Short mmCIF file of C-alpha atoms in Angstrom, two decimals:
data_model
loop_
_atom_site.label_atom_id
_atom_site.label_comp_id
_atom_site.label_asym_id
_atom_site.label_seq_id
_atom_site.Cartn_x
_atom_site.Cartn_y
_atom_site.Cartn_z
CA MET V 13 15.10 20.81 21.90
CA TRP V 14 12.94 23.28 23.77
CA ALA V 15 10.35 23.41 26.53
CA ASN V 16 6.92 24.97 26.42
CA LYS V 17 3.93 24.62 28.72
CA TYR V 18 1.58 24.65 25.76
CA ILE V 19 3.54 22.49 23.46
CA TYR V 20 0.39 20.45 22.74
CA ARG V 21 -0.92 23.29 20.60
CA PHE V 22 1.12 21.73 17.85
CA PRO V 23 -0.46 18.74 16.04
CA ARG V 24 1.51 15.62 15.44
CA GLN V 25 3.40 15.88 12.21
CA TRP V 26 6.13 14.45 10.04
CA ILE V 27 8.74 16.71 8.49
CA TYR V 28 10.21 15.61 5.20
CA PHE V 29 13.27 16.97 3.55
CA ARG V 30 15.67 16.00 0.80
CA HIS V 31 18.97 14.57 1.81
CA THR V 32 21.49 13.30 -0.73
CA GLY V 33 18.74 12.34 -3.12
CA LEU V 34 16.72 10.32 -0.60
CA HIS V 35 13.68 11.24 1.45
CA SER V 36 14.64 11.39 5.10
CA THR V 37 12.22 11.55 8.00
CA LEU V 38 12.25 13.51 11.21
CA PHE V 39 10.09 11.95 13.91
CA LEU V 40 8.89 14.11 16.76
CA LYS V 41 8.56 12.80 20.28
CA ILE V 42 7.02 14.65 23.21
CA GLN V 43 8.07 13.85 26.75
CA LYS V 44 6.00 14.94 29.75
CA PHE V 45 7.32 15.43 33.27
CA GLY V 46 5.39 15.15 36.52
CA LYS V 47 3.28 17.78 38.24
CA ASP V 48 6.27 19.11 40.13
CA SER V 49 7.68 20.45 36.90
CA ASP V 50 4.52 22.44 36.14
CA HIS V 51 3.55 20.16 33.27
CA CYS V 52 6.72 21.04 31.43
CA CYS V 53 6.99 19.31 28.09
CA ILE V 54 9.98 18.71 25.89
CA LEU V 55 9.91 18.19 22.16
CA GLN V 56 12.71 16.06 20.84
CA ALA V 57 13.63 15.46 17.23
CA PHE V 58 14.98 12.11 16.15
CA ARG V 59 16.52 11.66 12.72
CA VAL V 60 15.90 8.24 11.17
CA PHE V 61 18.58 6.97 8.81
CA SER V 62 16.56 7.22 5.59
CA THR V 63 13.27 5.89 4.32
CA ASP V 64 14.88 2.92 2.67
CA ARG V 65 15.78 1.82 6.20
CA ILE V 66 12.44 2.69 7.77
CA SER V 67 11.58 -0.92 8.52
CA GLN V 68 14.83 -1.29 10.44
CA VAL V 69 14.34 1.61 12.84
CA GLN V 70 15.21 0.17 16.21
CA ASN V 71 13.02 2.45 18.30
CA GLU V 72 9.77 2.51 16.34
CA ARG V 73 7.97 3.14 19.61
CA LEU V 74 8.88 6.79 19.16
CA ILE V 75 6.30 7.08 16.41
CA MET V 76 3.52 5.82 18.67
CA ASP V 77 4.77 8.08 21.46
CA MET V 78 4.51 11.00 19.08
CA ALA V 79 1.01 10.08 17.97
CA THR V 80 -0.23 9.49 21.52
CA CYS V 81 1.42 12.42 23.29
CA ALA V 82 0.58 15.00 20.66
CA ASN V 83 -3.11 14.11 20.71
CA GLY V 84 -4.09 17.08 22.86
CA LYS V 85 -6.32 19.83 21.50
CA GLY V 86 -5.86 23.59 21.75
CA GLY V 87 -3.73 24.53 24.76
CA SER V 88 -4.91 21.71 26.98
CA ILE V 89 -2.46 19.47 28.79
CA VAL V 90 -2.68 15.70 28.49
CA ASP V 91 -3.30 14.28 31.95
CA ASP V 92 -1.29 11.58 33.66
CA LYS V 93 -4.00 8.98 33.07
CA ALA V 94 -3.72 9.43 29.33
CA PHE V 95 -0.07 8.53 29.57
CA LYS V 96 -0.76 5.45 31.63
CA GLU V 97 -3.60 4.37 29.34
CA PRO V 98 -2.54 5.56 25.87
CA HIS V 99 -5.24 3.59 24.08
CA GLY V 100 -8.12 5.31 25.98
CA GLY V 101 -10.70 7.10 23.85
CA ARG V 102 -8.57 6.82 20.73
CA GLN V 103 -8.90 3.05 20.87
CA HIS V 104 -12.70 3.29 20.67
CA GLU V 105 -12.45 5.83 17.86
CA MET V 106 -10.07 3.56 15.97
CA GLU V 107 -12.34 0.54 16.42
CA ALA V 108 -15.32 2.51 15.13
CA LYS V 109 -13.44 3.57 12.00
CA MET V 110 -12.33 -0.02 11.46
CA LYS V 111 -15.83 -1.51 11.82
CA HIS V 112 -16.13 -2.51 8.17
CA LEU V 113 -13.02 -2.08 6.09
CA ASN V 114 -12.09 -3.29 2.63
CA LEU V 115 -8.71 -2.97 0.92
CA SER V 116 -8.33 -2.48 -2.83
CA PHE V 117 -5.20 -2.36 -5.02
CA ALA V 118 -5.28 -0.57 -8.38
CA ALA V 119 -4.29 -2.00 -11.75
CA CYS V 120 -0.72 -0.94 -12.51
CA GLY V 121 1.31 -3.56 -14.39
CA PHE V 122 4.96 -3.58 -13.37
CA LEU V 123 4.30 -0.76 -10.90
CA GLY V 124 2.94 -3.51 -8.69
CA ILE V 125 6.27 -3.20 -6.88
CA TYR V 126 4.72 -0.09 -5.25
CA HIS V 127 1.88 -2.31 -4.01
CA LEU V 128 4.40 -4.73 -2.53
CA GLY V 129 5.96 -1.89 -0.55
CA ALA V 130 2.50 -0.94 0.72
CA ALA V 131 1.66 -4.56 1.55
CA SER V 132 4.93 -4.93 3.46
CA ALA V 133 4.14 -1.85 5.57
CA LEU V 134 0.64 -3.15 6.29
CA TYR V 135 1.97 -6.55 7.28
CA ARG V 136 4.59 -5.09 9.61
CA HIS V 137 2.73 -2.14 11.11
CA GLY V 138 -0.96 -2.61 10.33
CA LYS V 139 -1.74 -6.12 11.55
CA LYS V 140 -4.69 -4.92 13.61
CA VAL V 141 -6.14 -3.36 10.49
CA LEU V 142 -5.59 -6.50 8.42
CA LYS V 143 -7.39 -8.58 11.06
CA VAL V 144 -10.59 -6.58 10.60
CA VAL V 145 -10.48 -6.11 6.81
CA LYS V 146 -13.58 -7.84 5.46
CA ALA V 147 -12.56 -8.08 1.82
CA PHE V 148 -9.52 -7.65 -0.42
CA ALA V 149 -9.89 -6.52 -4.02
CA GLY V 150 -7.73 -5.66 -6.99
CA ALA V 151 -7.31 -5.48 -10.74
CA SER V 152 -4.42 -6.72 -12.86
CA ALA V 153 -1.21 -6.62 -10.75
CA GLY V 154 -3.29 -5.25 -7.88
CA SER V 155 -5.27 -8.49 -7.69
CA LEU V 156 -2.03 -10.47 -7.35
CA ILE V 157 -0.82 -8.36 -4.43
CA ALA V 158 -4.25 -8.46 -2.77
CA THR V 159 -4.17 -12.26 -3.01
CA VAL V 160 -0.69 -12.52 -1.49
CA LEU V 161 -1.56 -10.14 1.35
CA LEU V 162 -4.72 -12.11 2.14
CA THR V 163 -3.52 -15.67 1.76
CA VAL V 164 0.21 -15.68 2.50
CA PRO V 165 1.46 -12.28 3.77
CA GLU V 166 4.63 -13.84 5.15
CA ASN V 167 5.72 -14.40 1.54
CA ILE V 168 5.67 -10.72 0.56
CA GLU V 169 9.46 -10.50 0.70
CA GLU V 170 9.81 -13.57 -1.52
CA CYS V 171 7.23 -12.11 -3.91
CA THR V 172 9.25 -8.90 -4.07
CA LYS V 173 12.40 -10.83 -4.95
CA ILE V 174 10.58 -12.69 -7.73
CA THR V 175 9.19 -9.41 -9.07
CA TYR V 176 12.69 -7.92 -9.35
CA GLU V 177 13.91 -11.03 -11.19
CA PHE V 178 10.87 -10.98 -13.45
CA ALA V 179 11.45 -7.32 -14.31
CA GLU V 180 15.16 -7.92 -14.97
CA GLU V 181 14.33 -10.66 -17.45
CA THR V 182 11.69 -8.52 -19.14
CA ARG V 183 14.04 -5.54 -19.53
CA LYS V 184 16.34 -7.66 -21.66
CA LEU V 185 13.59 -8.17 -24.25
CA TYR V 186 13.32 -5.67 -27.10
CA PHE V 187 9.58 -5.08 -26.59
CA GLY V 188 9.48 -6.04 -22.95
CA ALA V 189 6.66 -8.39 -21.98
CA LEU V 190 5.02 -7.68 -25.35
CA THR V 191 7.90 -9.24 -27.30
CA PRO V 192 6.53 -11.80 -29.79
CA GLY V 193 7.33 -15.35 -28.75
CA TYR V 194 7.85 -14.48 -25.09
CA ASP V 195 5.55 -16.74 -23.08
CA PHE V 196 4.61 -14.27 -20.41
CA MET V 197 1.63 -16.26 -19.18
CA THR V 198 3.66 -19.39 -18.45
CA LYS V 199 6.21 -17.31 -16.56
CA LEU V 200 3.50 -15.53 -14.59
CA ARG V 201 1.75 -18.75 -13.73
CA GLY V 202 5.00 -20.23 -12.51
CA CYS V 203 5.43 -17.28 -10.14
CA ILE V 204 1.86 -17.60 -8.85
CA ASP V 205 2.24 -21.34 -8.24
CA LEU V 206 5.48 -20.72 -6.37
CA ILE V 207 3.97 -18.12 -4.03
CA LEU V 208 0.40 -19.21 -3.23
CA PRO V 209 -0.27 -21.95 -0.66
CA SER V 210 -2.29 -25.05 -1.54
CA ASN V 211 -5.34 -23.78 0.37
CA ALA V 212 -5.23 -20.26 -1.06
CA HIS V 213 -8.67 -20.67 -2.66
CA GLU V 214 -10.23 -21.58 0.70
CA ILE V 215 -8.82 -18.46 2.34
CA ALA V 216 -9.82 -16.27 -0.62
CA GLU V 217 -13.38 -17.60 -0.97
CA ASN V 218 -15.82 -14.65 -0.71
CA ARG V 219 -13.06 -12.43 0.68
CA LEU V 220 -11.05 -11.78 -2.47
CA PHE V 221 -12.59 -9.89 -5.39
CA VAL V 222 -10.70 -10.06 -8.68
CA SER V 223 -11.65 -7.54 -11.36
CA VAL V 224 -11.99 -9.01 -14.88
CA THR V 225 -13.60 -7.95 -18.16
CA SER V 226 -15.90 -10.22 -20.16
CA THR V 227 -14.97 -10.65 -23.83
CA LYS V 228 -18.65 -11.38 -24.58
CA ASN V 229 -20.14 -8.02 -23.62
CA GLY V 230 -17.22 -5.93 -22.35
CA LYS V 231 -18.72 -5.68 -18.87
CA ASN V 232 -16.76 -5.82 -15.65
CA HIS V 233 -17.14 -8.62 -13.14
CA LEU V 234 -15.67 -9.22 -9.71
CA LEU V 235 -14.80 -12.89 -9.26
CA SER V 236 -14.97 -14.07 -5.65
CA ASN V 237 -15.98 -17.74 -5.73
CA PHE V 238 -13.09 -20.16 -6.12
CA ALA V 239 -13.95 -23.86 -6.00
CA SER V 240 -10.30 -24.85 -6.30
CA ARG V 241 -6.81 -23.43 -6.30
CA GLU V 242 -6.83 -23.78 -10.08
CA ASP V 243 -9.90 -21.54 -10.25
CA LEU V 244 -8.12 -18.88 -8.23
CA VAL V 245 -5.00 -19.06 -10.40
CA LYS V 246 -7.09 -18.75 -13.59
CA ALA V 247 -8.92 -15.75 -12.17
CA LEU V 248 -5.61 -14.03 -11.45
CA LEU V 249 -4.27 -14.83 -14.91
CA ALA V 250 -7.50 -13.51 -16.45
CA SER V 251 -6.99 -10.23 -14.65
CA SER V 252 -3.49 -9.84 -16.09
CA PHE V 253 -3.01 -7.02 -18.59
CA ILE V 254 -0.61 -8.89 -20.89
CA PRO V 255 -2.94 -11.34 -22.71
CA LEU V 256 -4.88 -8.53 -24.36
CA TYR V 257 -1.95 -6.32 -25.37
CA ALA V 258 0.30 -9.16 -26.45
CA GLY V 259 -2.38 -10.73 -28.63
CA PHE V 260 -2.84 -13.85 -26.52
CA SER V 261 -6.26 -15.43 -26.25
CA ALA V 262 -8.44 -14.61 -23.28
CA VAL V 263 -8.33 -16.81 -20.21
CA ASP V 264 -11.07 -19.40 -19.93
CA TYR V 265 -12.62 -19.33 -16.47
CA LYS V 266 -15.71 -21.40 -15.71
CA GLY V 267 -16.76 -21.57 -19.33
CA GLN V 268 -16.35 -17.87 -20.11
CA LYS V 269 -13.56 -15.79 -21.62
CA TRP V 270 -12.03 -13.00 -19.58
CA VAL V 271 -9.36 -10.33 -20.07
CA ASP V 272 -7.79 -7.55 -18.00
CA GLY V 273 -10.18 -6.11 -15.41
CA GLY V 274 -8.17 -2.89 -15.44
CA LEU V 275 -9.87 -1.98 -18.73
CA THR V 276 -13.29 -1.59 -17.11
CA ASN V 277 -12.64 -1.34 -13.38
CA GLY V 278 -9.03 -0.69 -12.43
CA LEU V 279 -9.83 -0.08 -8.77
CA PRO V 280 -12.76 -2.06 -7.33
CA ILE V 281 -14.74 -0.22 -4.67
CA LEU V 282 -16.88 -2.64 -2.70
CA PRO V 283 -20.45 -1.62 -1.83
CA CYS V 284 -20.37 -2.23 1.92
CA GLY V 285 -18.22 -0.23 4.33
CA ARG V 286 -15.14 1.80 3.54
CA THR V 287 -12.72 0.67 0.87
CA VAL V 288 -9.14 1.81 1.48
CA THR V 289 -7.54 2.35 -1.93
CA VAL V 290 -3.90 1.90 -2.93
CA SER V 291 -2.42 3.13 -6.21
CA PRO V 292 1.06 3.96 -7.54
CA PHE V 293 -0.52 6.80 -9.55
CA CYS V 294 -1.10 10.22 -8.04
CA GLY V 295 -4.81 10.81 -7.64
CA ARG V 296 -7.76 10.60 -5.27
CA PHE V 297 -6.65 7.53 -3.35
CA ASP V 298 -5.97 6.78 0.31
CA ILE V 299 -2.43 5.58 -0.33
CA CYS V 300 -0.62 7.02 -3.35
CA PRO V 301 2.16 9.44 -4.39
CA GLN V 302 1.50 13.11 -3.71
CA GLU V 303 2.50 15.74 -6.23
CA LYS V 304 2.63 19.43 -5.38
CA GLY V 305 2.87 22.41 -7.65
CA HIS V 306 0.52 20.93 -10.23
CA MET V 307 -2.98 21.94 -11.20
CA ASP V 308 -5.49 19.56 -9.64
CA ILE V 309 -6.97 18.21 -12.86
CA TYR V 310 -8.21 14.63 -12.72
CA ALA V 311 -9.37 12.14 -15.31
CA LYS V 312 -11.65 9.19 -14.67
CA VAL V 313 -9.75 6.16 -15.98
CA ALA V 314 -11.43 2.77 -15.43
CA ASN V 315 -12.98 3.87 -12.15
CA GLN V 316 -9.83 5.68 -10.99
CA ASP V 317 -9.55 9.44 -10.43
CA ILE V 318 -6.00 9.98 -11.69
CA MET V 319 -4.27 13.35 -11.76
CA LEU V 320 -3.20 14.58 -15.18
CA SER V 321 0.53 15.13 -14.76
CA THR V 322 3.80 14.41 -16.48
CA ALA V 323 4.83 12.09 -13.65
CA ASN V 324 1.70 9.99 -14.11
CA PHE V 325 2.28 9.71 -17.85
CA LYS V 326 5.73 8.33 -17.09
CA ARG V 327 4.20 5.89 -14.63
CA PHE V 328 1.84 4.59 -17.31
CA GLN V 329 4.86 3.83 -19.47
CA GLN V 330 6.60 2.08 -16.57
CA ALA V 331 3.51 -0.03 -15.99
CA LEU V 332 4.11 -1.69 -19.38
CA PHE V 333 7.89 -1.53 -19.49
CA PRO V 334 9.59 -2.02 -16.10
CA PRO V 335 11.99 0.76 -15.05
CA SER V 336 15.52 0.13 -13.82
CA GLN V 337 16.23 -1.91 -10.71
CA GLU V 338 17.13 1.27 -8.82
CA LYS V 339 13.85 2.93 -9.79
CA MET V 340 11.84 -0.13 -8.80
CA GLU V 341 13.50 -0.16 -5.39
CA LEU V 342 12.52 3.49 -4.95
CA LEU V 343 8.95 2.66 -5.96
CA TYR V 344 8.86 -0.09 -3.34
CA GLN V 345 10.23 2.37 -0.80
CA ASP V 346 7.57 4.95 -1.76
CA GLY V 347 4.78 2.42 -1.33
CA TYR V 348 6.12 1.51 2.10
CA GLU V 349 6.53 5.12 3.22
CA HIS V 350 3.15 6.31 1.93
CA THR V 351 1.43 3.46 3.75
CA ILE V 352 3.20 4.31 7.00
CA ASN V 353 1.96 7.88 6.58
CA PHE V 354 -1.59 6.62 6.10
CA LEU V 355 -1.46 4.35 9.16
CA LEU V 356 -0.19 7.22 11.29
CA LYS V 357 -2.85 9.57 9.96
CA GLU V 358 -5.61 7.09 10.80
CA ASN V 359 -4.05 6.20 14.18
CA TRP V 360 -3.68 2.60 12.99
CA PHE V 361 0.11 2.34 13.21
CA GLU V 362 1.47 -0.27 15.58
#
């Protein structure tokens, strides 16, 4: 702890460090005294247990204090009014940036557990953002998470539990979900029926965009019109990556045959407004893992700018064959943490 009249020269920041194999976080909070103390400021460091407990931090207000109090520029001092009205000019700036937002989740197979961590963080700490999001989009597993976040976000925890159970069952199979005779589609449909509400199609109509690939001409389409819940379920099944790789027939949706949208458009970017992108692969995305010490070489894969790295190659393997329970829990944790970082960066955390 130390005092400095010009402490606001320092931008708000998070400090990460390794601690017993887990990422731990150090939150910074700035406290300002009255005029009698010559605008003396104190910087305090608060250690949070670990990122796997981030959602259970009792005093999450510290993060907002940090973001608000450290918003000064140069050597200027934040005035008393700014402390009484913390939403001031920043609120207008935030509203302007949120004028037309879309949210898109990348195709990723069993790495969808990362998406669930991101969705959980958005539901808990980004509700204002979710209220203004115009459209949700996704491909493959990403379309499933987008649907849950849009139609029944309160079931994210239940969806996470089902995903762990699904992965555990798949790990027991010799070829994973591609094992001959394993009825993946029936299992997946059962999970979808268990999670989605009866009016899911009404909520999703013209707000959810599911990426699929036509078997007729190989072109990508974004499905967004759902006359019934059955239509929505079929669209989600059509976007699944398993039917193609496991040799199953394509899904029939409104008289046409469709397969995995991740083959042609693994990350839908909608034409109007800004599309916030989420991906468990390191690359040019808003929310994703960050890898340092690597050459920044990217490859365009089904509309995704993905970094060429050893870690990403391993992630591709895990997308088809689920990793261990411990690894999946870490992936969930990463998705949660990276989304918190994004919300703080955009001043959207609440």
